[in-house]
PDB file of C-alpha atoms in Angstrom:
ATOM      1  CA  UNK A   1      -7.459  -3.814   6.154  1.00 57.00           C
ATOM      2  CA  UNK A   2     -10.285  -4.969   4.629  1.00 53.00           C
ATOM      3  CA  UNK A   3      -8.016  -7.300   1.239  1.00 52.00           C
ATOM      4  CA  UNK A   4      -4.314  -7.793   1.214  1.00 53.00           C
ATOM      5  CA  UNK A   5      -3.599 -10.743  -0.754  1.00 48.00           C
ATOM      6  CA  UNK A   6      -0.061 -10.472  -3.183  1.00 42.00           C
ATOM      7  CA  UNK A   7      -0.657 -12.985  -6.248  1.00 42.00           C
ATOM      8  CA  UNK A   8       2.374 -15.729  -6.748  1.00 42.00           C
ATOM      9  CA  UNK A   9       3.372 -17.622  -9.868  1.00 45.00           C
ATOM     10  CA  UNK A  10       3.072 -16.792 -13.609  1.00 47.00           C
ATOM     11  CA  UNK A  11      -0.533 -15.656 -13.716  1.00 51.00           C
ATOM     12  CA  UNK A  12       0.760 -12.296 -11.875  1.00 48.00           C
ATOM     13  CA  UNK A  13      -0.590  -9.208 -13.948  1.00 55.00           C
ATOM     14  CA  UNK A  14       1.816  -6.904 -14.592  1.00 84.00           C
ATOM     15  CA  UNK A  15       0.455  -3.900 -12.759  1.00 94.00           C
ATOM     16  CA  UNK A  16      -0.508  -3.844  -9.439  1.00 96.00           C
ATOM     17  CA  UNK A  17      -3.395  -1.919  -7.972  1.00 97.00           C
ATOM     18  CA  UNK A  18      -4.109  -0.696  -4.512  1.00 97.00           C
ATOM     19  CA  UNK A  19      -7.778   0.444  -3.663  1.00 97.00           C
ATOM     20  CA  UNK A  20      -8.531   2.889  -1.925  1.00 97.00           C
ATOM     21  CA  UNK A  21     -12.096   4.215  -0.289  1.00 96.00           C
ATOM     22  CA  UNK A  22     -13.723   3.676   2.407  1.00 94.00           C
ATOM     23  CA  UNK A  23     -16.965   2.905   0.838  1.00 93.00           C
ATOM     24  CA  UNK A  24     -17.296  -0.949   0.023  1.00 94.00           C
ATOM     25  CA  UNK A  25     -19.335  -1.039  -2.605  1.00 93.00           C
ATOM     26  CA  UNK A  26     -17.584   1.657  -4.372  1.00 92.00           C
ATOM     27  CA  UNK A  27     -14.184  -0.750  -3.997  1.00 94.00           C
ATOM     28  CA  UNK A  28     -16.417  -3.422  -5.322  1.00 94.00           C
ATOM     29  CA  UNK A  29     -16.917  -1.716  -8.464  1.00 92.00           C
ATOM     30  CA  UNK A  30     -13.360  -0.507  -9.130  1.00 93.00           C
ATOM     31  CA  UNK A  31     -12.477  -4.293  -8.328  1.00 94.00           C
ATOM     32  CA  UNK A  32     -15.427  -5.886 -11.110  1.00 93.00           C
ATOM     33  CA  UNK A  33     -14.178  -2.976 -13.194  1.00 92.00           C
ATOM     34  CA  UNK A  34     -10.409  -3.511 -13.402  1.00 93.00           C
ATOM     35  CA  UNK A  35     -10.375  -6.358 -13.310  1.00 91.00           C
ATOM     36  CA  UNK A  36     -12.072  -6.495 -16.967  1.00 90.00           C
ATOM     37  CA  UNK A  37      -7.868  -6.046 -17.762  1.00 91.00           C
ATOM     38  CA  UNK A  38      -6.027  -9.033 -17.196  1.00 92.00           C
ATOM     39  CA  UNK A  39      -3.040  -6.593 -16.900  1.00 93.00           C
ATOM     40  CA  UNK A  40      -4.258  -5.715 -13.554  1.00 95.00           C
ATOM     41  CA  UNK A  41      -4.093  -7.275 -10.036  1.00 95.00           C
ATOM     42  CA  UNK A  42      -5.682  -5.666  -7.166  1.00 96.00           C
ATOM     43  CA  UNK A  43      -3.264  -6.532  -4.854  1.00 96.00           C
ATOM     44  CA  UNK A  44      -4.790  -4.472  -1.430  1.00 97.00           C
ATOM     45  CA  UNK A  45      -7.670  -2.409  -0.518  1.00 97.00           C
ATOM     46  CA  UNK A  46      -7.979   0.106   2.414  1.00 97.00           C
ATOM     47  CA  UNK A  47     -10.862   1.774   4.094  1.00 96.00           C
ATOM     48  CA  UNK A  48      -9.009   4.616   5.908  1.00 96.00           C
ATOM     49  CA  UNK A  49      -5.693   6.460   5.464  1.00 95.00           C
ATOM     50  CA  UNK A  50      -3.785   4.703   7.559  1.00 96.00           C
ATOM     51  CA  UNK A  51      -4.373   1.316   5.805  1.00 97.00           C
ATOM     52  CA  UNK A  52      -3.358   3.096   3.143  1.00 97.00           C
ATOM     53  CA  UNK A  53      -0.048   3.646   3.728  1.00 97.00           C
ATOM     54  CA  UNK A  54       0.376   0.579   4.664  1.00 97.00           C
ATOM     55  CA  UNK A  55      -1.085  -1.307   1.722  1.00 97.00           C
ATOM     56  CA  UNK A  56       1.515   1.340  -0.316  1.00 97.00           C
ATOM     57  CA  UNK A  57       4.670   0.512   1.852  1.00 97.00           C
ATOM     58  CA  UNK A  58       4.156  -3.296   2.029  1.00 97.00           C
ATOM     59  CA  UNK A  59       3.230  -3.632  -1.891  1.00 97.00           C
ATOM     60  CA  UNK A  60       4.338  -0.667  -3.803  1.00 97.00           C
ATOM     61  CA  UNK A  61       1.932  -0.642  -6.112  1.00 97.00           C
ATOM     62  CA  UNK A  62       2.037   0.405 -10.333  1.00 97.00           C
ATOM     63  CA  UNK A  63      -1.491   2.370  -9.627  1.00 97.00           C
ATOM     64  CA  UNK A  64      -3.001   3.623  -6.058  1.00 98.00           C
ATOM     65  CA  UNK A  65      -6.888   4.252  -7.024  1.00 97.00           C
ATOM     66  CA  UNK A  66      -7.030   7.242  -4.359  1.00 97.00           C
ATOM     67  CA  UNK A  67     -10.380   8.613  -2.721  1.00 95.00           C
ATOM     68  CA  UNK A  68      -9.539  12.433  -1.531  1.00 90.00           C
ATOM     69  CA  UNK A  69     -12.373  11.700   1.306  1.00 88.00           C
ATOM     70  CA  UNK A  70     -11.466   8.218   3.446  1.00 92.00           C
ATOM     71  CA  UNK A  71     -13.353   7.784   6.813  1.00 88.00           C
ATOM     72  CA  UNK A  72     -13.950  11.302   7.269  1.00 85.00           C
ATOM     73  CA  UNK A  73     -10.201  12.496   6.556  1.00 87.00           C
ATOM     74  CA  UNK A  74      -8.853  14.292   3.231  1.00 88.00           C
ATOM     75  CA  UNK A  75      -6.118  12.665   1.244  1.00 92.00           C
ATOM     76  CA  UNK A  76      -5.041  15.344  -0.542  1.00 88.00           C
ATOM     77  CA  UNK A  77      -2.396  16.394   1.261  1.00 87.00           C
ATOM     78  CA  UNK A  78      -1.544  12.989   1.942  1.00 93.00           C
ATOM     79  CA  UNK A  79      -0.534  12.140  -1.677  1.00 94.00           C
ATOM     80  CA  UNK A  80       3.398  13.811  -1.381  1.00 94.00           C
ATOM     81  CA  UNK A  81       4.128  11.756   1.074  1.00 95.00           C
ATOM     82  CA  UNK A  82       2.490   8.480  -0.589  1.00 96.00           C
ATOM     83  CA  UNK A  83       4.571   9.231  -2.986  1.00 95.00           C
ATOM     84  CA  UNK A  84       7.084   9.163  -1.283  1.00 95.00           C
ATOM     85  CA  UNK A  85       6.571   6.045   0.636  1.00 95.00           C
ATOM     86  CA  UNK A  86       6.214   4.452  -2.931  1.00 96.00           C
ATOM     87  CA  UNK A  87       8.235   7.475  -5.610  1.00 95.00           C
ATOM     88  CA  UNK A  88       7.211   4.886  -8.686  1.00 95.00           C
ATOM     89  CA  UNK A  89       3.099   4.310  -7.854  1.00 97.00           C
ATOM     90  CA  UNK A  90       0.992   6.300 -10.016  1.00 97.00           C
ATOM     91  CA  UNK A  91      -1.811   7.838  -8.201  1.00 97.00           C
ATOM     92  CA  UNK A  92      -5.677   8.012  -9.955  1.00 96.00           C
ATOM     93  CA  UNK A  93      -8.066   9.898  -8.007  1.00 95.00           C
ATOM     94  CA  UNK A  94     -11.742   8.973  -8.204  1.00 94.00           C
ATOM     95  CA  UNK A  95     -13.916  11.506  -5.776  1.00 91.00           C
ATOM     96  CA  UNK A  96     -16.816  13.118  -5.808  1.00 89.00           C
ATOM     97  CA  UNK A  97     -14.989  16.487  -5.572  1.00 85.00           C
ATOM     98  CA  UNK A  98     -15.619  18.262  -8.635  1.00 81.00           C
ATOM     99  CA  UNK A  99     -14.240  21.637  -7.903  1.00 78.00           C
ATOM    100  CA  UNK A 100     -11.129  22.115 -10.668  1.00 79.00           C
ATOM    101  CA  UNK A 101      -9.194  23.966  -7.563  1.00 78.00           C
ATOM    102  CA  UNK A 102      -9.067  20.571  -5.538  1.00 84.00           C
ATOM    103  CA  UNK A 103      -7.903  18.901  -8.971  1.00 84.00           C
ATOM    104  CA  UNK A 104      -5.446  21.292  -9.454  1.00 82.00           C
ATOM    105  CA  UNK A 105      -4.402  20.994  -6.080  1.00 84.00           C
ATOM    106  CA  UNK A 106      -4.197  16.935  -6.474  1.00 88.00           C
ATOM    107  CA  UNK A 107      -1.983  17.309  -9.793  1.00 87.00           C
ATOM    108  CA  UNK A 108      -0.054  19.825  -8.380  1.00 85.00           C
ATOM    109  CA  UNK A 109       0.855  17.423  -5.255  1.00 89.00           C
ATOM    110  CA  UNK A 110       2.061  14.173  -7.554  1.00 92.00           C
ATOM    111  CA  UNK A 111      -1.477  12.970  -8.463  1.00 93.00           C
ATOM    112  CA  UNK A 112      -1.268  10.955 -12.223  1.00 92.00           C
ATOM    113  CA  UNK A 113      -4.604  11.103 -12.886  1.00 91.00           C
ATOM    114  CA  UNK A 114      -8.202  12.972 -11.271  1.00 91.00           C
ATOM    115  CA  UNK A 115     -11.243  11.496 -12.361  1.00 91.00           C
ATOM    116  CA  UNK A 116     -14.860  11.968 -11.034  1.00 90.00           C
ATOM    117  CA  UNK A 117     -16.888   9.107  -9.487  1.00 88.00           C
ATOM    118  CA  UNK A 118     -19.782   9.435 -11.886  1.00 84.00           C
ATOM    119  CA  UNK A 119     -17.704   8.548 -14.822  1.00 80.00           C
ATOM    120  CA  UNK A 120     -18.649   5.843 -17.042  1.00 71.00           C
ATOM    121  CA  UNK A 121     -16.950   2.517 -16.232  1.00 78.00           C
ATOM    122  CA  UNK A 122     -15.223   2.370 -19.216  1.00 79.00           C
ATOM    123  CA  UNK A 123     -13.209   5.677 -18.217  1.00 87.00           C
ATOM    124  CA  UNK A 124     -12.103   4.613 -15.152  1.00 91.00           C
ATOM    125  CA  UNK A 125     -10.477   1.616 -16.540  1.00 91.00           C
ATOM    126  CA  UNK A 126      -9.189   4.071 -19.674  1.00 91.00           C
ATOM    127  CA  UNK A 127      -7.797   6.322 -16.663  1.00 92.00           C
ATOM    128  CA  UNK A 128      -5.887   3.440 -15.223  1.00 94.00           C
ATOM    129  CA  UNK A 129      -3.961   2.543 -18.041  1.00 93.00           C
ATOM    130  CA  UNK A 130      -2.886   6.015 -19.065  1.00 91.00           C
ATOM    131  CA  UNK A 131      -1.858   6.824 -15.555  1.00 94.00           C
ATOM    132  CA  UNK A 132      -0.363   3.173 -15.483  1.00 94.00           C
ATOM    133  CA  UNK A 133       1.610   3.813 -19.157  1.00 92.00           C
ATOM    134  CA  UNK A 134       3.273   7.261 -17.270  1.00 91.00           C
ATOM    135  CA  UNK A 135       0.195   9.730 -18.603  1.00 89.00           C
ATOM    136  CA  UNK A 136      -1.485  12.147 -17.180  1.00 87.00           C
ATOM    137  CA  UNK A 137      -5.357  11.764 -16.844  1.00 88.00           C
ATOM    138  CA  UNK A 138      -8.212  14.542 -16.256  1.00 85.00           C
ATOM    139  CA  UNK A 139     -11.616  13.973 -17.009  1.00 81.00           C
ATOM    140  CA  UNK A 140     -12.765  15.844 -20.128  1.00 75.00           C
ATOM    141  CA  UNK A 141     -15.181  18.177 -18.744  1.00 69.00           C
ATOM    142  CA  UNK A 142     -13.044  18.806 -15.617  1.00 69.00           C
ATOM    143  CA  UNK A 143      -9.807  19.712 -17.791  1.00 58.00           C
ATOM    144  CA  UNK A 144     -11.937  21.956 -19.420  1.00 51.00           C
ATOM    145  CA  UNK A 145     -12.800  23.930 -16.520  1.00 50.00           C
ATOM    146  CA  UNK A 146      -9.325  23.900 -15.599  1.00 55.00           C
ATOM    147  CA  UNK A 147      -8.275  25.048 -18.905  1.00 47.00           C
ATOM    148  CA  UNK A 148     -10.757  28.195 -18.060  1.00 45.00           C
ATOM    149  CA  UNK A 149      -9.318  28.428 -14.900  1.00 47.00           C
ATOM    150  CA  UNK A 150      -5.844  28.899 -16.144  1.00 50.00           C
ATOM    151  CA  UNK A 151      -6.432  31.240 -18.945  1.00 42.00           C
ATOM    152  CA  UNK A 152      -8.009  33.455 -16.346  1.00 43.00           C
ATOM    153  CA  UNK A 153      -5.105  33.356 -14.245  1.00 47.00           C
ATOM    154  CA  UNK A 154      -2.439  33.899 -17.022  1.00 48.00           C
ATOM    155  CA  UNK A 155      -4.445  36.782 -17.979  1.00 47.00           C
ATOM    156  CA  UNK A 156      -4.131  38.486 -14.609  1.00 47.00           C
ATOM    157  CA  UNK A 157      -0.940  37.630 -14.208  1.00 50.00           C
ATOM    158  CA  UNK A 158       0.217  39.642 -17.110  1.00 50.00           C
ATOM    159  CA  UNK A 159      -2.173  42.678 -16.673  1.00 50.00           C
ATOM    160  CA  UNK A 160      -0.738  42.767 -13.180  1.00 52.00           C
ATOM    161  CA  UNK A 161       3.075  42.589 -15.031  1.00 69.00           C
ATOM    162  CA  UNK A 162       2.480  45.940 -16.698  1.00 73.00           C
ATOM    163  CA  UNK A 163       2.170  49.155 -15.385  1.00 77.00           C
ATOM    164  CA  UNK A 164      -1.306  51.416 -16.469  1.00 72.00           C
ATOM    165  CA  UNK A 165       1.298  53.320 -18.395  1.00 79.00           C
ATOM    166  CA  UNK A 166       2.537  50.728 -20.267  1.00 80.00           C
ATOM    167  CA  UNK A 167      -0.964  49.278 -20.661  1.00 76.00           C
ATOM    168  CA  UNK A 168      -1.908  52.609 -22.231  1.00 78.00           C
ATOM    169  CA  UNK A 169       0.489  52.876 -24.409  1.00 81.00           C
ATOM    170  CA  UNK A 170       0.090  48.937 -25.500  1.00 79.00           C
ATOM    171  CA  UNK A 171      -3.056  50.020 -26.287  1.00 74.00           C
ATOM    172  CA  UNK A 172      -2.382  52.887 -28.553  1.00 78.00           C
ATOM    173  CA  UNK A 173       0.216  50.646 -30.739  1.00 80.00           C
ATOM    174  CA  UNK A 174      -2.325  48.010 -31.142  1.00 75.00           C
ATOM    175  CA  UNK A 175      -4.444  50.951 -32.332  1.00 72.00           C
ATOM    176  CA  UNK A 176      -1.638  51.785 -35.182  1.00 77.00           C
ATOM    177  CA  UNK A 177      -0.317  54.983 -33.896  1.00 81.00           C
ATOM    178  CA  UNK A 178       3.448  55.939 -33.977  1.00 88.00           C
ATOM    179  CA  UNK A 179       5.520  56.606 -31.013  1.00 90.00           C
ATOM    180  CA  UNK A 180       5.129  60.531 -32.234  1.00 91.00           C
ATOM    181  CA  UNK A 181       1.355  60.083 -31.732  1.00 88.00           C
ATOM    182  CA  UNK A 182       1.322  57.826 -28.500  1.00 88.00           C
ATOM    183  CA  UNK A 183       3.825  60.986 -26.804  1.00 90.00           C
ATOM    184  CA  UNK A 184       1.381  63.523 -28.204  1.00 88.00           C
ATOM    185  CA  UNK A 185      -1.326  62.002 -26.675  1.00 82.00           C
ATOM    186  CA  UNK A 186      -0.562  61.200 -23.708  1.00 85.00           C
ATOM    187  CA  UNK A 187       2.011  64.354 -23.360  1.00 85.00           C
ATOM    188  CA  UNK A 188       5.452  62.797 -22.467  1.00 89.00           C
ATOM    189  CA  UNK A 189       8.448  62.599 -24.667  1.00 90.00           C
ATOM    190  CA  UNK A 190       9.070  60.308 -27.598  1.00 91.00           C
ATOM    191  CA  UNK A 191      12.097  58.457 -25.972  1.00 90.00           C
ATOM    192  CA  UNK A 192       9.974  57.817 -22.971  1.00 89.00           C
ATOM    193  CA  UNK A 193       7.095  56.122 -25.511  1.00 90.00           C
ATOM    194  CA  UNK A 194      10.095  54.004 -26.562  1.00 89.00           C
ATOM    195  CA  UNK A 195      11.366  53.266 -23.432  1.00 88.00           C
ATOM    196  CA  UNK A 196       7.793  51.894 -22.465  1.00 87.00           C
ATOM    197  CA  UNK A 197       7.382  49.888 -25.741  1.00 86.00           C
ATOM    198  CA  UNK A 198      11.110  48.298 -24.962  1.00 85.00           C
ATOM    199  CA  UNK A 199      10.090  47.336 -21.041  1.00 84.00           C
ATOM    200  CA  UNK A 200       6.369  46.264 -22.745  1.00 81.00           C
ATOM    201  CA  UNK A 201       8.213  44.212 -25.291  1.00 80.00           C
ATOM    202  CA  UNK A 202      10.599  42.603 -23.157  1.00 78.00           C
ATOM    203  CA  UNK A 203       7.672  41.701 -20.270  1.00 77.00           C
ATOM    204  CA  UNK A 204       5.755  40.333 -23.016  1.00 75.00           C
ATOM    205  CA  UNK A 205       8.422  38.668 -24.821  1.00 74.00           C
ATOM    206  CA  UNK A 206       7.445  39.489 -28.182  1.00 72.00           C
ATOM    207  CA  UNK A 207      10.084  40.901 -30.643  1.00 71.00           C
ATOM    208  CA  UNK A 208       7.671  42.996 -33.373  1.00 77.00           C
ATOM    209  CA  UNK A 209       5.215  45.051 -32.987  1.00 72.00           C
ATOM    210  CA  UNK A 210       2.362  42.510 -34.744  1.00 77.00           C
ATOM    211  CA  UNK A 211       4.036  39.909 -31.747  1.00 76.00           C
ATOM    212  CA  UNK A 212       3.255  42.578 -29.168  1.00 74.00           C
ATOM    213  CA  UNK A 213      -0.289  43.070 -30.245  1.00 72.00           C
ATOM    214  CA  UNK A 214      -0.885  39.616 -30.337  1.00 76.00           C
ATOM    215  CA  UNK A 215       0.519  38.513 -26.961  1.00 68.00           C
ATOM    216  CA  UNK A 216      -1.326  41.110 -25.267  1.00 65.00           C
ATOM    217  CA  UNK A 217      -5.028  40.129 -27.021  1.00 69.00           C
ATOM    218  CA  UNK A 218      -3.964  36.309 -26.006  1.00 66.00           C
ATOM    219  CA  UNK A 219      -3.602  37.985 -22.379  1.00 57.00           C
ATOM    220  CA  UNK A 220      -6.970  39.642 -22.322  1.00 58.00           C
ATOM    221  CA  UNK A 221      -4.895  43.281 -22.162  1.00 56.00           C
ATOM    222  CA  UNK A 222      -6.371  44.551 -25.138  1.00 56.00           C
ATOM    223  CA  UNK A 223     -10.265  43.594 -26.334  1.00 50.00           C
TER     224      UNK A 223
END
């Protein structure tokens, strides 16, 4: 392991850090960086997974500044079981991954916080201490992406809940016509036009009809 020191007596920072990248000078930074916050003590740093896990068992740290790439292995599937080694560490990811499906995979596996490595200094150390204080942390522009991501998803999900029937006749009430006009046109009964409004209602969970319109435009169902 290339540090492992534990600090003694009452200068001892309240949260501990554990570094984690096998690049030196990157750890270097982190370490000139966080330490700008005498609340921190970088109490271990490790240059491949292994060391990792070790520096996490032996010192349990408050915040585990995570690489997802370490001496040509990925982390990220790694992190459950960090956290489970140490259930109360708070784990920051700094990589150079930028893809919003590996930070949604970190997140989804226990990660506090997913930051990219060409942040400004001043965020990392703003990412520590949120993850630190029990937040959750995603860089701005990445959360954004992510935000896209999701939207997109939710939106398939519920055009993939209704049936083209029911999408039809969705789109005829958001339209304004009666269920006498949406069984005229599209030549089935009246009570079957209410029994797809009552299956379209309850799949949408919206209660009137100005509900129903809305939660299918916030869907993408309807333009």
């Amino acid at each position: 392991m290339d540090a492992d020191r534990v600090t003694s007596g009452e200068s001892t920072p309240q949260l501990t850090v554990v570094l984690a990248d096998d690049h030196l000078v990157v750890r270097a930074g982190m370490r000139l960086l966080l330490s700008q916050d005498p609340a921190f003590d970088i109490v271990a740093e490790s240059s491949t997974l292994p060391e990792t896990f070790l520096a996490v068992r032996r010192h349990h740290p408050s915040v585990l500044v995570l690489d997802l790439a370490i001496a040509g292995q990925s982390s990220l599937r790694s992190i459950p079981e960090l956290l489970e080694a140490s259930p109360h560490t708070r784990i920051l990811v700094l990589t150079m991954q930028g893809d919003p499906a590996f930070a949604r995979e970190a997140l989804r596996g226990g990660a506090a916080g997913y930051l990219l490595k060409e942040a400004a200094a001043e965020e990392l150390l703003g990412a520590a201490r949120q993850v630190a204080a029990g937040a959750t942390y995603v860089q701005p522009s990445l959360g954004a992406h992510l935000a896209v991501a999701d939207l997109a998803t939710s939106r398939a999900g519920a055009d993939d809940l209704l049936t083209a029937r029911e999408v039809e006749v969705l789109s005829l009430l958001a339209l304004g016509h009666t269920n006498q006009e949406i069984a005229g046109r599209l030549h089935i009964s009246v009570r079957t036009v209410e029994t797809h409004r009552a299956r379209i209602r309850d799949k949408l969970d919206a209660e009137t009809k100005a509900d129903l319109v809305m939660a299918a435009r916030e869907r993408g169902l309807l333009p």
